[in-house]
Amino acid sequence: MSTLNVAVIGVGLVGKEFLNQLAFVGASDLSSRRIRLIYASNSKRALREDSKGLDPASCSQRLADGEGEEVALAELPRLLESTIVDRHRTVIVDNTSSDYVASLYPAFLQKGFDVITPNKKAFSSSLKLYNDIIFASRFKEGGKYLNESTVGAGLPIIATLRDLVASGDEVIKIEGVLSGTLSYIFNEYSTPLGEGPSFSSIVAQAREKGYTEPHPGDDLNGADVARKLTILSRMIPSLRSHLPEGYKSVSITSLVPDALASVTSGDEFVARLPEYDAEFEKLREEAKKEGKVLRYVGVIDVQAKVVKAALEKYPANHAFATSLQGSDNIIAFHTKRYSPRPMIVQGAGAGAAVTAMGIMSDLLKLL
C-alpha cells in the first residue's frame, strides 16, 4: 500500500486549520489510504520526521514553542528526496502568500514533487513564472500542481472552469464577486433599499471582524480580485498569454482615495476614510435612483479580451444583489452551452476553514 508524504510550508491561520483537517483525515477509517506528514515549517523553523511521520495536531504549537531546526527553503527539494522510500509520492503544501516560495514551484515540480497551494502569487504574477510552472509539470517525471483554493477558497471554481474548457465548451464571459471582503462591504453598504451606514463605518466594522487585511487598503485597491481574474483567464486558451505582467496587466478600479494611497498605517487609513464618505454616498445614491446596487466585480470578457476589476451597478433583482450574504462569493460562467442562463457557483469564499477544505480536497485527489 503506497504512502502519500506531505510537506507543509506555513502554519498560520490556514496552515493550522489544514493540519487540523489532516489530523481528522488521518484518524478516520481510510483503510486504502495512507497519509504521512513528514515536514512542517513556519517562517523560522521546521520539523521533520522521515519514518513514522509527524502528529499534525501538535505541529503548529511545537513550532510556536521554538522547536525544530532552521532550514533554507531552497534546500527543501534535496531534503525531501531523502525521505522518499519505495518511490512514495510526495506533495508540498504551500500555505503562505510568499513570492519566494512561489518561485520555487518549478524546481519542486521538476523533482517530481506535487504542489498544492492557496498561494495566488505563482499563478497571477509574471507570465514567465506561470509558463515555467506549466512546463515543469509536463516533464515525464514532473509533479502535478493543484490550486483550487486560489480562487473562491473551497468553492469549485477552478475545477468547474477546467472541466468546461477540457470538455470543449466555449467560454464567453466570466463575472463575479470574487472578494469576500468587498462582498461583505457592499452587501452591507448598497442594499436594494439603497440605505445603510456610511462606507467608512462598514470598512471599520469589516476590519474589526477580521474580514479585511490589517490595512484595509490592501482589499480596497482591487489587487486581490485582479489576481483571481488572472488565474482564471490563464486557464482559457485564447487568453493564456493576454496578461504578460499578471494581475498588473488587469484593468483595476481602486477604491482607495488618491489622498490615502500613500498611507501605510492601517489605523491611520481607517481614521481618515470618513473624509471621503460623501464620495461613496454619491455613488450609492446614483445606483439607488436607477434601481440598482453597487458591487465590486471581476469580469473576463473573452471575445473582447477585456479583463477588469471594477465597481459596477446591478439591478436590484439581479443575483449579485439578492443572493449574497456576508462574505459570500458568486461567479457566473457564461458559455456556449450555458446560455442564456449562466452556470452559477456561490458560497463562502473566504475563511481559514473553507480555504483549508479546498486544499484538503486537492490533496485527496492525489490518493
mmCIF file of N, CA, C and O in Angstrom, residues 54-123:
data_model
loop_
_atom_site.group_PDB
_atom_site.id
_atom_site.type_symbol
_atom_site.label_atom_id
_atom_site.label_comp_id
_atom_site.label_asym_id
_atom_site.label_seq_id
_atom_site.Cartn_x
_atom_site.Cartn_y
_atom_site.Cartn_z
ATOM 1 N N LEU A 54 4.948 13.007 11.436
ATOM 2 C CA LEU A 54 4.647 13.965 12.492
ATOM 3 C C LEU A 54 3.175 13.897 12.866
ATOM 4 O O LEU A 54 2.333 13.506 12.062
ATOM 5 N N ASP A 55 2.864 14.330 14.075
ATOM 6 C CA ASP A 55 1.485 14.442 14.511
ATOM 7 C C ASP A 55 0.953 15.799 14.042
ATOM 8 O O ASP A 55 1.375 16.842 14.554
ATOM 9 N N PRO A 56 0.026 15.846 13.077
ATOM 10 C CA PRO A 56 -0.444 17.126 12.550
ATOM 11 C C PRO A 56 -1.035 18.035 13.612
ATOM 12 O O PRO A 56 -0.872 19.265 13.558
ATOM 13 N N ALA A 57 -1.699 17.463 14.596
ATOM 14 C CA ALA A 57 -2.393 18.262 15.603
ATOM 15 C C ALA A 57 -1.457 19.048 16.501
ATOM 16 O O ALA A 57 -1.855 20.068 17.081
ATOM 17 N N SER A 58 -0.193 18.617 16.617
ATOM 18 C CA SER A 58 0.722 19.281 17.553
ATOM 19 C C SER A 58 1.774 20.152 16.861
ATOM 20 O O SER A 58 2.507 20.878 17.537
ATOM 21 N N CYS A 59 1.865 20.082 15.547
ATOM 22 C CA CYS A 59 2.967 20.766 14.845
ATOM 23 C C CYS A 59 2.950 22.281 15.022
ATOM 24 O O CYS A 59 3.990 22.902 15.239
ATOM 25 N N SER A 60 1.791 22.877 14.895
ATOM 26 C CA SER A 60 1.696 24.332 14.987
ATOM 27 C C SER A 60 2.215 24.835 16.326
ATOM 28 O O SER A 60 3.003 25.796 16.391
ATOM 29 N N GLN A 61 1.793 24.179 17.415
ATOM 30 C CA GLN A 61 2.223 24.610 18.746
ATOM 31 C C GLN A 61 3.709 24.342 18.953
ATOM 32 O O GLN A 61 4.413 25.161 19.560
ATOM 33 N N ARG A 62 4.190 23.216 18.479
ATOM 34 C CA ARG A 62 5.614 22.893 18.633
ATOM 35 C C ARG A 62 6.489 23.945 17.951
ATOM 36 O O ARG A 62 7.502 24.374 18.489
ATOM 37 N N LEU A 63 6.068 24.361 16.766
ATOM 38 C CA LEU A 63 6.836 25.384 16.053
ATOM 39 C C LEU A 63 6.740 26.728 16.768
ATOM 40 O O LEU A 63 7.722 27.468 16.854
ATOM 41 N N ALA A 64 5.570 27.035 17.291
ATOM 42 C CA ALA A 64 5.400 28.285 18.041
ATOM 43 C C ALA A 64 6.271 28.303 19.291
ATOM 44 O O ALA A 64 6.731 29.366 19.735
ATOM 45 N N ASP A 65 6.510 27.123 19.843
ATOM 46 C CA ASP A 65 7.353 27.000 21.040
ATOM 47 C C ASP A 65 8.843 27.007 20.708
ATOM 48 O O ASP A 65 9.680 26.871 21.613
ATOM 49 N N GLY A 66 9.169 27.093 19.434
ATOM 50 C CA GLY A 66 10.569 27.176 19.036
ATOM 51 C C GLY A 66 11.237 25.867 18.750
ATOM 52 O O GLY A 66 12.462 25.806 18.587
ATOM 53 N N GLU A 67 10.473 24.794 18.669
ATOM 54 C CA GLU A 67 11.067 23.501 18.323
ATOM 55 C C GLU A 67 11.457 23.471 16.840
ATOM 56 O O GLU A 67 11.029 24.297 16.049
ATOM 57 N N GLY A 68 12.260 22.490 16.502
ATOM 58 C CA GLY A 68 12.636 22.318 15.111
ATOM 59 C C GLY A 68 13.999 22.884 14.782
ATOM 60 O O GLY A 68 14.735 23.352 15.652
ATOM 61 N N GLU A 69 14.326 22.854 13.489
ATOM 62 C CA GLU A 69 15.626 23.306 13.017
ATOM 63 C C GLU A 69 15.463 24.393 11.974
ATOM 64 O O GLU A 69 14.411 24.523 11.353
ATOM 65 N N GLU A 70 16.507 25.173 11.818
ATOM 66 C CA GLU A 70 16.497 26.188 10.770
ATOM 67 C C GLU A 70 16.787 25.507 9.435
ATOM 68 O O GLU A 70 17.780 24.802 9.298
ATOM 69 N N VAL A 71 15.883 25.717 8.465
ATOM 70 C CA VAL A 71 16.030 25.087 7.158
ATOM 71 C C VAL A 71 15.787 26.117 6.067
ATOM 72 O O VAL A 71 14.785 26.831 6.106
ATOM 73 N N ALA A 72 16.703 26.210 5.124
ATOM 74 C CA ALA A 72 16.520 27.094 3.982
ATOM 75 C C ALA A 72 15.560 26.423 3.011
ATOM 76 O O ALA A 72 15.749 25.263 2.625
ATOM 77 N N LEU A 73 14.512 27.140 2.598
ATOM 78 C CA LEU A 73 13.511 26.540 1.723
ATOM 79 C C LEU A 73 14.097 26.069 0.400
ATOM 80 O O LEU A 73 13.619 25.101 -0.196
ATOM 81 N N ALA A 74 15.141 26.750 -0.061
ATOM 82 C CA ALA A 74 15.778 26.337 -1.317
ATOM 83 C C ALA A 74 16.362 24.931 -1.208
ATOM 84 O O ALA A 74 16.574 24.257 -2.218
ATOM 85 N N GLU A 75 16.640 24.494 0.037
ATOM 86 C CA GLU A 75 17.194 23.164 0.263
ATOM 87 C C GLU A 75 16.113 22.095 0.399
ATOM 88 O O GLU A 75 16.415 20.915 0.501
ATOM 89 N N LEU A 76 14.858 22.522 0.389
ATOM 90 C CA LEU A 76 13.777 21.578 0.641
ATOM 91 C C LEU A 76 13.710 20.422 -0.361
ATOM 92 O O LEU A 76 13.545 19.262 0.058
ATOM 93 N N PRO A 77 13.860 20.664 -1.674
ATOM 94 C CA PRO A 77 13.839 19.515 -2.595
ATOM 95 C C PRO A 77 14.881 18.455 -2.253
ATOM 96 O O PRO A 77 14.600 17.247 -2.277
ATOM 97 N N ARG A 78 16.090 18.888 -1.914
ATOM 98 C CA ARG A 78 17.148 17.930 -1.569
ATOM 99 C C ARG A 78 16.782 17.177 -0.297
ATOM 100 O O ARG A 78 16.964 15.951 -0.206
ATOM 101 N N LEU A 79 16.252 17.890 0.704
ATOM 102 C CA LEU A 79 15.891 17.244 1.956
ATOM 103 C C LEU A 79 14.769 16.228 1.759
ATOM 104 O O LEU A 79 14.788 15.138 2.331
ATOM 105 N N LEU A 80 13.802 16.589 0.926
ATOM 106 C CA LEU A 80 12.668 15.693 0.732
ATOM 107 C C LEU A 80 13.028 14.479 -0.102
ATOM 108 O O LEU A 80 12.416 13.425 0.046
ATOM 109 N N GLU A 81 14.011 14.625 -0.981
ATOM 110 C CA GLU A 81 14.440 13.473 -1.775
ATOM 111 C C GLU A 81 14.889 12.334 -0.870
ATOM 112 O O GLU A 81 14.653 11.163 -1.163
ATOM 113 N N SER A 82 15.494 12.698 0.242
ATOM 114 C CA SER A 82 15.999 11.666 1.152
ATOM 115 C C SER A 82 14.885 10.997 1.950
ATOM 116 O O SER A 82 15.093 9.969 2.583
ATOM 117 N N THR A 83 13.678 11.576 1.908
ATOM 118 C CA THR A 83 12.574 10.981 2.674
ATOM 119 C C THR A 83 11.743 10.026 1.838
ATOM 120 O O THR A 83 10.880 9.326 2.366
ATOM 121 N N ILE A 84 11.953 10.014 0.538
ATOM 122 C CA ILE A 84 11.147 9.162 -0.331
ATOM 123 C C ILE A 84 11.670 7.729 -0.270
ATOM 124 O O ILE A 84 12.822 7.462 -0.593
ATOM 125 N N VAL A 85 10.818 6.843 0.150
ATOM 126 C CA VAL A 85 11.165 5.429 0.247
ATOM 127 C C VAL A 85 10.218 4.649 -0.658
ATOM 128 O O VAL A 85 9.008 4.864 -0.639
ATOM 129 N N ASP A 86 10.782 3.766 -1.470
ATOM 130 C CA ASP A 86 9.975 2.948 -2.379
ATOM 131 C C ASP A 86 9.114 3.813 -3.303
ATOM 132 O O ASP A 86 7.989 3.454 -3.640
ATOM 133 N N ARG A 87 9.678 4.987 -3.654
ATOM 134 C CA ARG A 87 9.036 5.881 -4.613
ATOM 135 C C ARG A 87 7.637 6.302 -4.182
ATOM 136 O O ARG A 87 6.720 6.467 -5.003
ATOM 137 N N HIS A 88 7.425 6.496 -2.883
ATOM 138 C CA HIS A 88 6.158 7.034 -2.415
ATOM 139 C C HIS A 88 6.000 8.463 -2.944
ATOM 140 O O HIS A 88 6.971 9.205 -3.061
ATOM 141 N N ARG A 89 4.782 8.849 -3.214
ATOM 142 C CA ARG A 89 4.503 10.187 -3.744
ATOM 143 C C ARG A 89 4.682 11.218 -2.642
ATOM 144 O O ARG A 89 4.291 10.985 -1.488
ATOM 145 N N THR A 90 5.244 12.361 -2.999
ATOM 146 C CA THR A 90 5.449 13.441 -2.027
ATOM 147 C C THR A 90 4.800 14.714 -2.550
ATOM 148 O O THR A 90 5.006 15.109 -3.694
ATOM 149 N N VAL A 91 4.014 15.360 -1.700
ATOM 150 C CA VAL A 91 3.323 16.591 -2.075
ATOM 151 C C VAL A 91 3.722 17.718 -1.137
ATOM 152 O O VAL A 91 3.819 17.527 0.079
ATOM 153 N N ILE A 92 3.999 18.862 -1.717
ATOM 154 C CA ILE A 92 4.331 20.056 -0.948
ATOM 155 C C ILE A 92 3.097 20.944 -0.881
ATOM 156 O O ILE A 92 2.522 21.309 -1.916
ATOM 157 N N VAL A 93 2.666 21.275 0.320
ATOM 158 C CA VAL A 93 1.507 22.137 0.526
ATOM 159 C C VAL A 93 2.005 23.503 0.993
ATOM 160 O O VAL A 93 2.525 23.638 2.101
ATOM 161 N N ASP A 94 1.873 24.495 0.142
ATOM 162 C CA ASP A 94 2.334 25.851 0.454
ATOM 163 C C ASP A 94 1.144 26.679 0.924
ATOM 164 O O ASP A 94 0.288 27.067 0.137
ATOM 165 N N ASN A 95 1.089 26.960 2.215
ATOM 166 C CA ASN A 95 0.006 27.759 2.790
ATOM 167 C C ASN A 95 0.392 29.224 2.968
ATOM 168 O O ASN A 95 -0.314 29.965 3.651
ATOM 169 N N THR A 96 1.501 29.637 2.376
ATOM 170 C CA THR A 96 1.950 31.011 2.521
ATOM 171 C C THR A 96 1.398 31.879 1.396
ATOM 172 O O THR A 96 0.733 31.407 0.473
ATOM 173 N N SER A 97 1.713 33.164 1.462
ATOM 174 C CA SER A 97 1.435 34.076 0.347
ATOM 175 C C SER A 97 2.758 34.635 -0.165
ATOM 176 O O SER A 97 2.824 35.750 -0.677
ATOM 177 N N SER A 98 3.789 33.842 -0.030
ATOM 178 C CA SER A 98 5.158 34.267 -0.323
ATOM 179 C C SER A 98 5.495 34.200 -1.805
ATOM 180 O O SER A 98 5.293 33.179 -2.456
ATOM 181 N N ASP A 99 6.041 35.307 -2.321
ATOM 182 C CA ASP A 99 6.556 35.311 -3.690
ATOM 183 C C ASP A 99 7.727 34.343 -3.817
ATOM 184 O O ASP A 99 7.882 33.668 -4.846
ATOM 185 N N TYR A 100 8.563 34.294 -2.780
ATOM 186 C CA TYR A 100 9.758 33.450 -2.841
ATOM 187 C C TYR A 100 9.393 31.974 -2.917
ATOM 188 O O TYR A 100 9.928 31.232 -3.759
ATOM 189 N N VAL A 101 8.462 31.543 -2.079
ATOM 190 C CA VAL A 101 8.057 30.137 -2.115
ATOM 191 C C VAL A 101 7.435 29.817 -3.475
ATOM 192 O O VAL A 101 7.700 28.766 -4.063
ATOM 193 N N ALA A 102 6.644 30.739 -3.995
ATOM 194 C CA ALA A 102 6.033 30.531 -5.312
ATOM 195 C C ALA A 102 7.092 30.361 -6.394
ATOM 196 O O ALA A 102 6.921 29.554 -7.317
ATOM 197 N N SER A 103 8.190 31.086 -6.274
ATOM 198 C CA SER A 103 9.253 30.993 -7.282
ATOM 199 C C SER A 103 9.939 29.635 -7.286
ATOM 200 O O SER A 103 10.627 29.286 -8.252
ATOM 201 N N LEU A 104 9.750 28.861 -6.206
ATOM 202 C CA LEU A 104 10.377 27.541 -6.102
ATOM 203 C C LEU A 104 9.532 26.440 -6.738
ATOM 204 O O LEU A 104 10.005 25.313 -6.897
ATOM 205 N N TYR A 105 8.302 26.739 -7.121
ATOM 206 C CA TYR A 105 7.425 25.698 -7.653
ATOM 207 C C TYR A 105 8.025 24.943 -8.837
ATOM 208 O O TYR A 105 7.945 23.705 -8.884
ATOM 209 N N PRO A 106 8.621 25.643 -9.826
ATOM 210 C CA PRO A 106 9.196 24.884 -10.948
ATOM 211 C C PRO A 106 10.234 23.857 -10.496
ATOM 212 O O PRO A 106 10.262 22.724 -11.000
ATOM 213 N N ALA A 107 11.080 24.236 -9.528
ATOM 214 C CA ALA A 107 12.094 23.312 -9.015
ATOM 215 C C ALA A 107 11.436 22.127 -8.308
ATOM 216 O O ALA A 107 11.857 20.974 -8.472
ATOM 217 N N PHE A 108 10.399 22.400 -7.514
ATOM 218 C CA PHE A 108 9.678 21.316 -6.837
ATOM 219 C C PHE A 108 9.086 20.343 -7.858
ATOM 220 O O PHE A 108 9.230 19.122 -7.741
ATOM 221 N N LEU A 109 8.417 20.898 -8.858
ATOM 222 C CA LEU A 109 7.732 20.070 -9.845
ATOM 223 C C LEU A 109 8.705 19.251 -10.678
ATOM 224 O O LEU A 109 8.463 18.075 -10.973
ATOM 225 N N GLN A 110 9.829 19.859 -11.060
ATOM 226 C CA GLN A 110 10.829 19.140 -11.845
ATOM 227 C C GLN A 110 11.382 17.939 -11.089
ATOM 228 O O GLN A 110 11.747 16.925 -11.689
ATOM 229 N N LYS A 111 11.458 18.056 -9.772
ATOM 230 C CA LYS A 111 11.947 16.951 -8.942
ATOM 231 C C LYS A 111 10.906 15.850 -8.770
ATOM 232 O O LYS A 111 11.176 14.812 -8.191
ATOM 233 N N GLY A 112 9.681 16.105 -9.265
ATOM 234 C CA GLY A 112 8.624 15.106 -9.149
ATOM 235 C C GLY A 112 7.702 15.293 -7.967
ATOM 236 O O GLY A 112 6.830 14.464 -7.713
ATOM 237 N N PHE A 113 7.876 16.414 -7.225
ATOM 238 C CA PHE A 113 7.000 16.687 -6.094
ATOM 239 C C PHE A 113 5.723 17.359 -6.587
ATOM 240 O O PHE A 113 5.773 18.269 -7.417
ATOM 241 N N ASP A 114 4.571 16.943 -6.088
ATOM 242 C CA ASP A 114 3.321 17.635 -6.379
ATOM 243 C C ASP A 114 3.260 18.900 -5.518
ATOM 244 O O ASP A 114 3.838 18.955 -4.423
ATOM 245 N N VAL A 115 2.537 19.888 -6.000
ATOM 246 C CA VAL A 115 2.384 21.141 -5.263
ATOM 247 C C VAL A 115 0.902 21.467 -5.147
ATOM 248 O O VAL A 115 0.175 21.493 -6.142
ATOM 249 N N ILE A 116 0.455 21.706 -3.916
ATOM 250 C CA ILE A 116 -0.919 22.142 -3.644
ATOM 251 C C ILE A 116 -0.837 23.456 -2.880
ATOM 252 O O ILE A 116 -0.035 23.582 -1.945
ATOM 253 N N THR A 117 -1.661 24.431 -3.265
ATOM 254 C CA THR A 117 -1.499 25.733 -2.632
ATOM 255 C C THR A 117 -2.708 26.642 -2.780
ATOM 256 O O THR A 117 -3.417 26.575 -3.780
ATOM 257 N N PRO A 118 -2.933 27.519 -1.781
ATOM 258 C CA PRO A 118 -3.868 28.636 -1.930
ATOM 259 C C PRO A 118 -3.121 29.923 -2.299
ATOM 260 O O PRO A 118 -3.728 30.985 -2.403
ATOM 261 N N ASN A 119 -1.799 29.827 -2.482
ATOM 262 C CA ASN A 119 -0.950 30.983 -2.771
ATOM 263 C C ASN A 119 -1.183 31.466 -4.203
ATOM 264 O O ASN A 119 -0.824 30.795 -5.163
ATOM 265 N N LYS A 120 -1.771 32.637 -4.329
ATOM 266 C CA LYS A 120 -2.124 33.159 -5.655
ATOM 267 C C LYS A 120 -0.916 33.695 -6.420
ATOM 268 O O LYS A 120 -0.982 33.889 -7.637
ATOM 269 N N LYS A 121 0.192 33.941 -5.737
ATOM 270 C CA LYS A 121 1.325 34.622 -6.356
ATOM 271 C C LYS A 121 1.873 33.872 -7.576
ATOM 272 O O LYS A 121 2.204 34.483 -8.594
ATOM 273 N N ALA A 122 1.984 32.549 -7.482
ATOM 274 C CA ALA A 122 2.609 31.780 -8.560
ATOM 275 C C ALA A 122 1.813 31.825 -9.851
ATOM 276 O O ALA A 122 2.378 31.767 -10.947
ATOM 277 N N PHE A 123 0.488 31.939 -9.738
ATOM 278 C CA PHE A 123 -0.377 31.820 -10.907
ATOM 279 C C PHE A 123 -0.903 33.167 -11.394
ATOM 280 O O PHE A 123 -1.613 33.213 -12.395
#
